[in-house]
Tab-separated table of C-alpha atoms and ligand atoms in Angstrom:
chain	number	residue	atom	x	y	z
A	7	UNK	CA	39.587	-7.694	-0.239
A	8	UNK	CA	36.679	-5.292	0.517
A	9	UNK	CA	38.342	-3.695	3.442
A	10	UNK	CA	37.935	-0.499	1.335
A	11	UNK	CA	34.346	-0.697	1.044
A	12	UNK	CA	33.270	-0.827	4.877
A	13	UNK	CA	36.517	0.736	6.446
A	14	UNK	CA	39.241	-0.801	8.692
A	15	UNK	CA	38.327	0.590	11.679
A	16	UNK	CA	34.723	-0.214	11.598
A	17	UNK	CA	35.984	-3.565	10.610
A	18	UNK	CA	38.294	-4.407	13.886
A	19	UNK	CA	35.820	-2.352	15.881
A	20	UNK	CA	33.167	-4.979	15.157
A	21	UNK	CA	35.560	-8.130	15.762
A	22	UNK	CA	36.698	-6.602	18.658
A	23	UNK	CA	33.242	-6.010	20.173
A	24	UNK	CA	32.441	-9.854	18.980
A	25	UNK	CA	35.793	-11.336	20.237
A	26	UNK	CA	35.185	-9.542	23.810
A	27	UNK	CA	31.887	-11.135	24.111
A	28	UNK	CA	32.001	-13.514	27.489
A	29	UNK	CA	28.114	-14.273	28.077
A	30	UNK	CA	25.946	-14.587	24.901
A	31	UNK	CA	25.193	-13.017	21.718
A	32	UNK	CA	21.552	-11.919	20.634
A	33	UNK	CA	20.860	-11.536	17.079
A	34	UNK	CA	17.924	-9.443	16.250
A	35	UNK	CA	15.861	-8.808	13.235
A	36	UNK	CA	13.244	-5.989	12.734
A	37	UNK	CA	9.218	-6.925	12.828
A	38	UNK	CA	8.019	-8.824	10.263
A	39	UNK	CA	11.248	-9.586	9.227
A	40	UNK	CA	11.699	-10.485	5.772
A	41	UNK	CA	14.477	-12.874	3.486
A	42	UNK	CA	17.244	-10.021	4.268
A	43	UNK	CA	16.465	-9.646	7.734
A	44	UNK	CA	16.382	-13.298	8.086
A	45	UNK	CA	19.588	-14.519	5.709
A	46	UNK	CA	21.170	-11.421	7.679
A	47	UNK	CA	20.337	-13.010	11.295
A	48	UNK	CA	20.538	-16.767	10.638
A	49	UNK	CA	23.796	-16.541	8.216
A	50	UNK	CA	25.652	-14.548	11.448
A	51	UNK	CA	24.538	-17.193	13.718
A	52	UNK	CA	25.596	-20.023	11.602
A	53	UNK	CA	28.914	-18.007	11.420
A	54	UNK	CA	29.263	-17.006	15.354
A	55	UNK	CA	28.194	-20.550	16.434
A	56	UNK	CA	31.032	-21.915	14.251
A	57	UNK	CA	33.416	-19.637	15.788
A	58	UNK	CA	32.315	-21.221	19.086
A	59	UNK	CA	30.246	-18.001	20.867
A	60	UNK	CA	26.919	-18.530	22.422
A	61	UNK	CA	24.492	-17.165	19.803
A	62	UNK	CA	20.806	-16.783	20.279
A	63	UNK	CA	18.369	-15.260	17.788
A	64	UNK	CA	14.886	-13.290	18.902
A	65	UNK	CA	12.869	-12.245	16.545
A	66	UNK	CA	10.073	-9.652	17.391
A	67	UNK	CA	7.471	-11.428	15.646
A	68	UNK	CA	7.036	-14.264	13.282
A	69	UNK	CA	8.190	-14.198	9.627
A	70	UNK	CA	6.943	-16.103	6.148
A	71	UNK	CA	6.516	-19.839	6.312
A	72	UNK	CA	9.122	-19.582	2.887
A	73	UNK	CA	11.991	-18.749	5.140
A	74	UNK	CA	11.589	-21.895	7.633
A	75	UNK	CA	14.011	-24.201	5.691
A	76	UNK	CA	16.955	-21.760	6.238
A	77	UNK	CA	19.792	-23.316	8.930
A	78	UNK	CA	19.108	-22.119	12.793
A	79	UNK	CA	15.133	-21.480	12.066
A	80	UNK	CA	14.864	-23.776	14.948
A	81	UNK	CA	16.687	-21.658	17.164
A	82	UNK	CA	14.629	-17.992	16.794
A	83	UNK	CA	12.750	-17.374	19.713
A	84	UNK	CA	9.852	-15.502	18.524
A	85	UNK	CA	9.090	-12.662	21.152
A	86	UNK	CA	5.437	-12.022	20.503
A	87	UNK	CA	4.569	-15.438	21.408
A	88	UNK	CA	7.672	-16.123	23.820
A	89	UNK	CA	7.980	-12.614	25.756
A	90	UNK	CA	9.366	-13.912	28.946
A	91	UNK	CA	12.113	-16.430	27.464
A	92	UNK	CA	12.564	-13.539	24.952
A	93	UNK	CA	13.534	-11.234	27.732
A	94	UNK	CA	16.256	-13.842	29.507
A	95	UNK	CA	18.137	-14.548	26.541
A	96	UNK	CA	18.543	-10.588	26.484
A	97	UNK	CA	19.254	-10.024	29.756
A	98	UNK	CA	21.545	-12.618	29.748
A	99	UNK	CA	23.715	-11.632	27.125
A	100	UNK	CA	26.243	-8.990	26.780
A	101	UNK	CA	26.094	-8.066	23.379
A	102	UNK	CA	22.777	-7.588	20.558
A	103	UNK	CA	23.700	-7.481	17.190
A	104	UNK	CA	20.539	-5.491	15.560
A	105	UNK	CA	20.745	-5.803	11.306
A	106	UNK	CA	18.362	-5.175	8.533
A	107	UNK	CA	16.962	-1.635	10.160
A	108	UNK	CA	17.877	1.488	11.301
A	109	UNK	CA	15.388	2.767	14.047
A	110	UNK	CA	14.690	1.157	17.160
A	111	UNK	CA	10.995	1.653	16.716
A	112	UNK	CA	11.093	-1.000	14.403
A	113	UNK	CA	11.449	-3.745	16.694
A	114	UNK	CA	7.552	-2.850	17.800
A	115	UNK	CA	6.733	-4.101	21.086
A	116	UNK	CA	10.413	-5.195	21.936
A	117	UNK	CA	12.263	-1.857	21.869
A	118	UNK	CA	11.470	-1.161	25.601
A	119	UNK	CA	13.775	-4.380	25.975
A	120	UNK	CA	16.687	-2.885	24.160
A	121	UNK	CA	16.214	0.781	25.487
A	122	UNK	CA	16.989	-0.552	28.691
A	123	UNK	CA	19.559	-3.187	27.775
A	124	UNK	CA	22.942	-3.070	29.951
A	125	UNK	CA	25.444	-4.603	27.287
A	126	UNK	CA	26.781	-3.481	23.864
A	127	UNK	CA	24.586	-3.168	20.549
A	128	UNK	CA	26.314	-3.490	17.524
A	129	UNK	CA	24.079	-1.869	14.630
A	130	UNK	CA	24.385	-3.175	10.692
A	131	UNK	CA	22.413	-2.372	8.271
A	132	UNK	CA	21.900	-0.409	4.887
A	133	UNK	CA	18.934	1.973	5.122
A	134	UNK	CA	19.360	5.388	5.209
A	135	UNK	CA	19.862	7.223	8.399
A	136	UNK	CA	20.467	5.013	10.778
A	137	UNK	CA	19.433	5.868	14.774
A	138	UNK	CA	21.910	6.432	17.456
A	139	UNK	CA	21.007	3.488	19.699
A	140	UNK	CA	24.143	1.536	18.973
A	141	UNK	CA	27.622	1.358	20.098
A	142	UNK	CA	28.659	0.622	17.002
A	143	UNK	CA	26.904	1.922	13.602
A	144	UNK	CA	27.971	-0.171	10.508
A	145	UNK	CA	25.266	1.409	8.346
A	146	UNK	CA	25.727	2.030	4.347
A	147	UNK	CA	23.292	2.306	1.662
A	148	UNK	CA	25.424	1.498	-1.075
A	149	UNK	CA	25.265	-2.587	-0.029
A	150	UNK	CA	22.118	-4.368	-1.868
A	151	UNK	CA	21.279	-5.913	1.080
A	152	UNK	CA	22.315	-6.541	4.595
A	153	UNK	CA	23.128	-9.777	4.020
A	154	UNK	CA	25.559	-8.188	1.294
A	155	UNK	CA	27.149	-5.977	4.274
A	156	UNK	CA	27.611	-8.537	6.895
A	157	UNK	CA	29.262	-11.084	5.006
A	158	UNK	CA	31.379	-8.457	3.440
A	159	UNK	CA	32.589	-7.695	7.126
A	160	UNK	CA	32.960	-11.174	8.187
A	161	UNK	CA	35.115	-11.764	5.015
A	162	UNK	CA	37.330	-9.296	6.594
A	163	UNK	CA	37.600	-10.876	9.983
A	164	UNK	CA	39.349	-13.778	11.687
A	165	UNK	CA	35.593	-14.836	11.640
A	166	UNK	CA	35.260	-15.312	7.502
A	167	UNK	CA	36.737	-19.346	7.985
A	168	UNK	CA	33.692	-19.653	9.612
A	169	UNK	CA	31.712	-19.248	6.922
A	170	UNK	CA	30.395	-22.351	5.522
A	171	UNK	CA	27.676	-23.451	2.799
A	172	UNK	CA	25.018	-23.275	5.110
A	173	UNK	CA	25.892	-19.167	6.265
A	174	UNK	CA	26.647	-18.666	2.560
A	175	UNK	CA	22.887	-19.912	1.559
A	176	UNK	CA	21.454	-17.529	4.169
A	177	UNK	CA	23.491	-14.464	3.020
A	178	UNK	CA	22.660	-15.267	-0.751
A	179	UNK	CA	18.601	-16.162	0.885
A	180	UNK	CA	18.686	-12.389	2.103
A	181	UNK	CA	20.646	-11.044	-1.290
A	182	UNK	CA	18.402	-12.412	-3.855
A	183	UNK	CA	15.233	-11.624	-1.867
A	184	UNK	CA	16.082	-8.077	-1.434
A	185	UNK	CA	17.016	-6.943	-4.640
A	186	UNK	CA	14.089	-9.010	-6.215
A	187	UNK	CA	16.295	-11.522	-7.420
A	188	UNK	CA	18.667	-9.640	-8.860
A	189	UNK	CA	15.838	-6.737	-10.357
A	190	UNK	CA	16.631	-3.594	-8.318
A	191	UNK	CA	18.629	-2.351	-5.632
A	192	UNK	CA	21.538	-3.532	-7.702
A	193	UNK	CA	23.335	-0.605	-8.412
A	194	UNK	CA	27.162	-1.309	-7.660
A	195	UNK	CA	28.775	-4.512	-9.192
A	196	UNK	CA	30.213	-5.968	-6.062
A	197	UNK	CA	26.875	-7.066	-5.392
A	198	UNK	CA	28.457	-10.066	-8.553
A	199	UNK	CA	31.095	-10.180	-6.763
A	200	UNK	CA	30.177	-11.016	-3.555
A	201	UNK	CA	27.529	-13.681	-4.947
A	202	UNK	CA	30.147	-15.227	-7.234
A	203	UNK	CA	32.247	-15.775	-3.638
A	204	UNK	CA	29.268	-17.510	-1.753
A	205	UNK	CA	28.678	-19.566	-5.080
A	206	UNK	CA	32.559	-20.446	-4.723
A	207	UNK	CA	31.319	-21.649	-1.534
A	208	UNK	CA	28.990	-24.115	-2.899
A	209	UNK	CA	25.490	-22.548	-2.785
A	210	UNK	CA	22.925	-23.948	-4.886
A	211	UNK	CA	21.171	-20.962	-5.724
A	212	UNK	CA	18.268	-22.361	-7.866
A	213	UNK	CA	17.623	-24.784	-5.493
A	214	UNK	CA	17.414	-21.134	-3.048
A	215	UNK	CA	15.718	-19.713	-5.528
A	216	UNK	CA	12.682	-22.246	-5.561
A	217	UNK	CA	12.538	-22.948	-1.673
A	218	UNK	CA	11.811	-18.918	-1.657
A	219	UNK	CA	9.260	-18.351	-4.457
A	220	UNK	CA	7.841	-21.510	-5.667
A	221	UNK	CA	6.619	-22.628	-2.100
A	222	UNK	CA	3.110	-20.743	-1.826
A	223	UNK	CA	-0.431	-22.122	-1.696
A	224	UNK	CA	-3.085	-22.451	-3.625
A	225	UNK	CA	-4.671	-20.084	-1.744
A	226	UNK	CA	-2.191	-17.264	-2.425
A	227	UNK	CA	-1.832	-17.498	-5.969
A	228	UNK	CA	-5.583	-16.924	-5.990
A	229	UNK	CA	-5.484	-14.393	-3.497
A	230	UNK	CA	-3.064	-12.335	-6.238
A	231	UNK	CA	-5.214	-13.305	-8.706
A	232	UNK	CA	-8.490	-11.960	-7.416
A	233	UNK	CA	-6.218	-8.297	-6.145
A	234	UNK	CA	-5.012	-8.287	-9.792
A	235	UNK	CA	-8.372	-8.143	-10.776
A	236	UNK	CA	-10.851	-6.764	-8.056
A	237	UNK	CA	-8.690	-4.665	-6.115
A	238	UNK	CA	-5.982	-2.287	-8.022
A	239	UNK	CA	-6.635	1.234	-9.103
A	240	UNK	CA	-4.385	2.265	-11.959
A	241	UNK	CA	-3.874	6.407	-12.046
A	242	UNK	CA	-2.563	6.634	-15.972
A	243	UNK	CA	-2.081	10.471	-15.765
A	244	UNK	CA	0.119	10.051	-12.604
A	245	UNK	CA	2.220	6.381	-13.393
A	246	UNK	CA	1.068	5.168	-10.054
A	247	UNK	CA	-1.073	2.111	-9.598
A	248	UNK	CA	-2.423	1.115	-6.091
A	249	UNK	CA	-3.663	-2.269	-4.490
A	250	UNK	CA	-5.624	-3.055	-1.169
A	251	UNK	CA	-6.231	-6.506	0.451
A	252	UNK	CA	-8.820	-5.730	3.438
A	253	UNK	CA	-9.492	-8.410	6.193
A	254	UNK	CA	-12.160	-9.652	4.715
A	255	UNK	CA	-10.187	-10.700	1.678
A	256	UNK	CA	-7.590	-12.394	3.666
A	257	UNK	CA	-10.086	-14.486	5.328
A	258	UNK	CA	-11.910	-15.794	1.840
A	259	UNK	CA	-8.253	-16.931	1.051
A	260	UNK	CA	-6.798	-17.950	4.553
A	261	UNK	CA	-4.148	-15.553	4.278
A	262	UNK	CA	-1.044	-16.464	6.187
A	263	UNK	CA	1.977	-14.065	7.094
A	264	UNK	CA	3.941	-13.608	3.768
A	265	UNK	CA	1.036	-14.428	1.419
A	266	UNK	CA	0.754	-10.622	0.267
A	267	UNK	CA	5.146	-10.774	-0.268
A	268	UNK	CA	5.793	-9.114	-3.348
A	269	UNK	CA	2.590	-7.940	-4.856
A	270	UNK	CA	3.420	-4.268	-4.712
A	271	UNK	CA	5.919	-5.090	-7.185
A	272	UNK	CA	3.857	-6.242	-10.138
A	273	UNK	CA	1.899	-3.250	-11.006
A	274	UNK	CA	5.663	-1.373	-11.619
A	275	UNK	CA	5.265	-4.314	-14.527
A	276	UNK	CA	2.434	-2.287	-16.328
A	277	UNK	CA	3.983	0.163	-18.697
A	278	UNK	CA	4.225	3.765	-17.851
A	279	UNK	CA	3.915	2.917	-13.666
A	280	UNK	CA	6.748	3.553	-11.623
A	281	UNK	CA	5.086	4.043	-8.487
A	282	UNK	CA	3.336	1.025	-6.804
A	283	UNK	CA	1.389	1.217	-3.225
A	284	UNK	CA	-0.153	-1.899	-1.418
A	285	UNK	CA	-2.021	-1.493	1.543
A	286	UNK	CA	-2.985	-4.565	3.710
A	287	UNK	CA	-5.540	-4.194	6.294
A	288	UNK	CA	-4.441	-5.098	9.636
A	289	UNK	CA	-6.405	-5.187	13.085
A	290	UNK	CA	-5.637	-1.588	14.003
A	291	UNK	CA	-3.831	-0.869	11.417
A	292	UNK	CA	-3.064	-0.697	7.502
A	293	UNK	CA	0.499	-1.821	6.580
A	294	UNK	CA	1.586	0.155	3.797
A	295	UNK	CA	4.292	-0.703	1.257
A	296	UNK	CA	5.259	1.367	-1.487
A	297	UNK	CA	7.978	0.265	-4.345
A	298	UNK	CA	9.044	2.926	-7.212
A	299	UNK	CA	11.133	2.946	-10.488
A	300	UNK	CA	14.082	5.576	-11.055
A	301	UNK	CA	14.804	8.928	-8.957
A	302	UNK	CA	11.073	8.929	-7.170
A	303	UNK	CA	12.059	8.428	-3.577
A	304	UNK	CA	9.510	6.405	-1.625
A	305	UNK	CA	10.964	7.041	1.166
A	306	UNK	CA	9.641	10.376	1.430
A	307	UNK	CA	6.100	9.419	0.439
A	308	UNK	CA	6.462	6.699	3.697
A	309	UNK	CA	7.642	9.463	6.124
A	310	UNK	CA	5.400	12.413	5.233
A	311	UNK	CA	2.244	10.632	5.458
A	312	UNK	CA	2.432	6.975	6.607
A	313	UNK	CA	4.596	7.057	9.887
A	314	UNK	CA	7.426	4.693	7.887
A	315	UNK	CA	10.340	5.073	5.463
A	316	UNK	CA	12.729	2.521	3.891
A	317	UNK	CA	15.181	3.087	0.973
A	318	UNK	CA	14.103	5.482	-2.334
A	319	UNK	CA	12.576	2.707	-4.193
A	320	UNK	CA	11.157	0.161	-1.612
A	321	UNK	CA	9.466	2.016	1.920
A	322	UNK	CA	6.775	1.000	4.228
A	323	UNK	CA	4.482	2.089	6.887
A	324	UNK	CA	1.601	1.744	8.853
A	325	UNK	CA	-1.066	4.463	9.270
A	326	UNK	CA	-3.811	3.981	12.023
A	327	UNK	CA	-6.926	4.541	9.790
A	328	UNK	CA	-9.539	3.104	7.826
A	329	UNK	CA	-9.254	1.440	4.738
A	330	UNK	CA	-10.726	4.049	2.744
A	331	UNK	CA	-9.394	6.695	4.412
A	332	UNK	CA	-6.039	5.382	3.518
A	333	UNK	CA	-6.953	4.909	-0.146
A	334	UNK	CA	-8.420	8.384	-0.154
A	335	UNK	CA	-4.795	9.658	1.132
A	336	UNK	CA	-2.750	7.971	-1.284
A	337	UNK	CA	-4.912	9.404	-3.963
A	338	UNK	CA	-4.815	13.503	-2.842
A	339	UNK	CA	-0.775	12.817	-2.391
A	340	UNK	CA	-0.290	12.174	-5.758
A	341	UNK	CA	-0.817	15.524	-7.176
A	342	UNK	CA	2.017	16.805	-4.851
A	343	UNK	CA	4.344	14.212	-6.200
A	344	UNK	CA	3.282	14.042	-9.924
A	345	UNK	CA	6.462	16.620	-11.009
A	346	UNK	CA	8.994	14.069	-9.378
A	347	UNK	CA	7.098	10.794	-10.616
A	348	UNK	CA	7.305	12.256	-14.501
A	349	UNK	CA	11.056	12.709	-14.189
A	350	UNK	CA	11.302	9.167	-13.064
A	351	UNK	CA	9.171	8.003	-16.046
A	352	UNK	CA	11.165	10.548	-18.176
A	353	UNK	CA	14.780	8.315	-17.509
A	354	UNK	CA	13.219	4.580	-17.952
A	355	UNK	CA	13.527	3.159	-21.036
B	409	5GP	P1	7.896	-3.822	2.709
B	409	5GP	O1	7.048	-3.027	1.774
B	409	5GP	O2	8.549	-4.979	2.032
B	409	5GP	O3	7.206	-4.163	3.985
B	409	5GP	O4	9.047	-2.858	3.156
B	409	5GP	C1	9.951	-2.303	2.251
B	409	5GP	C2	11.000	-1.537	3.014
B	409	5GP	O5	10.373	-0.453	3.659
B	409	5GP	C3	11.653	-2.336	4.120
B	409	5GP	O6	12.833	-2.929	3.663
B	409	5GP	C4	11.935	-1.301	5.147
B	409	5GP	O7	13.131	-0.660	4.799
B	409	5GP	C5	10.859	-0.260	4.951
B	409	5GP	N1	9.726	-0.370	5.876
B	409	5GP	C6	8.693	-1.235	5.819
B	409	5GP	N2	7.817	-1.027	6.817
B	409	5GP	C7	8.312	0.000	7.533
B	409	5GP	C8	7.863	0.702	8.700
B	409	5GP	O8	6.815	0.413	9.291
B	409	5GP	N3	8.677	1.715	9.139
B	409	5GP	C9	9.823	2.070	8.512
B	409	5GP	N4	10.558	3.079	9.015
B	409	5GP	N5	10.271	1.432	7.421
B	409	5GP	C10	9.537	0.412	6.928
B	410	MN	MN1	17.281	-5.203	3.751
């Protein structure tokens, strides 16, 4: 089957690093990790465990309460809060398995654990350039997701009998999250094809579907509300639209890890905008996330001035600065970028 699309080698390289494992396997997500990083880690766990390794998951910090139903959420060890048991199931495994990013700083305050890790790290992922930390670099930006890329491998491995309903929820968890359930990042059809296989595996995927996005609170609907309303700047002249939520704002609403998830996407539903920023206020930081429509790479908007990146149309950052000092950045960048945000608004429909 899709041999073609990742390459042989690669392939057999990866089950041979797997099969040669003879301690434990570590699965690791990137901070914050999100429905990809998650259906990535927990679908290759379910698999791995099946296939009879010792598998254990560490994640660098917590993720959304919407992703706690998936198989093996018991399992993660969450560093921030479990450091020390964090750091034994590292040191003893012999292998790390690192998906969903491609730069080492993105495991925050865990990547002095891995730059001085003694075993094999196996890299997959499908953002653009990918870091040379790995042994092995499965990295390709034509796969929607990573949860698109690793079952595509395991499908090609002794491994892929392994895969049951429950790894086949998590893959399609980390699919449909990532490419906004089926809106973007869907550019090459075997995306279909690989989510008509895990439906041939028995998925339920609007049962998925509603365990994702119709589990908030109260509280966060009226937290988007109120941002809707009180806290996005739209810039006609330059198809952008921006949106803040400081700390004050997450306290009136009790915000809780994930309850900002996909609000830098709805001002790309105003007509015209095809360039969406969202900056959340953090303790000593603001987390920056940045979504486009077309050709406009956010990428490059992430790198140049908010210490971040990501793919073209969905990037991320954090910049240590005020509020308003952030807001006042985003605004003087978008004279440099207004050429390249009219082509994109040129090609949409
Ligand atoms: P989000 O806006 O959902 O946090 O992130 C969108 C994408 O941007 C992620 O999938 C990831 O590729 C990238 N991204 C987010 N935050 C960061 C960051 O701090 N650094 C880098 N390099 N990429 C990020
Ligand atoms: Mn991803």
């Amino acid at each position: 089957m899709d041999l073609d699309r990742v390459g042989i080698e690669l392939i057999r390289d990866f089950e041979r690093l797997v099969e040669s494992n003879t301690k434990s396997i570590v699965l690791l997500p990137h901070t914050n990790p999100d429905g990809d990083a998650m259906g990535s880690v927990l679908g290759l766990w379910r698999v791995l465990t099946n296939a009879g390794f010792v598998v254990k998951i560490v994640s660098p910090t917590k993720y959304p309460e919407f992703y706690h139903w998936m198989d093996g959420h018991d399992e993660v060890i969450n560093f921030s809060h479990h450091p020390k048991q964090s750091a034994r199931a590292i040191s003893e495994s012999d292998l790390i398995i690192c998906l969903d990013f491609n730069q080492i700083a993105r495991l925050g305050d865990m990547k002095p654990l891995i730059e001085g890790y003694q075993g094999k790290i196996i890299l997959v992922d499908h953002h653009p350039y990918p870091g040379d930390f790995a042994d092995l670099v499965i990295s390709d930006v034509s796969f929607s997701s990573t949860a698109e890329l690793i079952f595509t491998i395991l499908q090609s491995t002794r491994f892929a009998q392994f895969i049951d309903r429950n790894a086949a929820t998590s893959f399609f968890t980390g699919i449909m999250t990532d490419t906004g359930s089926f809106d973007f990042s869907v550019s090459n059809p075997n995306t279909f094809e690989t989510v008509a296989q895990l439906t041939r595996m028995g998925i339920d995927q609007q049962d998925i579907h509603s365990k994702v996005y119709d589990n908030y609170s109260p509280d966060r609907m009226r937290l988007m509300g109120f941002c809707l309303s009180n806290r996005m700047t739209v810039y006609p002249e330059y198809h952008a639209a921006c949106m803040y939520i400081s700390l004050e704002d997450q306290k009136a609403f009790n915000f809780k890890t994930g309850d900002n998830e996909g609000f830098v996407n709805m001002p790309l539903s105003i007509k015209g905008i095809v360039f969406s920023a969202l900056f959340t206020e953090k303790s000593k930081y603001i987390k920056t996330s940045f979504r486009s429509k077309g050709e406009f790479a956010v990428n490059e908007v992430s790198e140049k001035y908010f210490n971040g990146g990501g793919h073209r149309n969905a990037a991320g950052g954090e910049l240590y600065a005020s509020l308003s000092e952030t807001l006042a950045k985003f605004e003087n960048l978008l004279p440099e970028f207004a050429d390249r945000i009219k082509q994109s608004v040129n090609k949409q429909p």
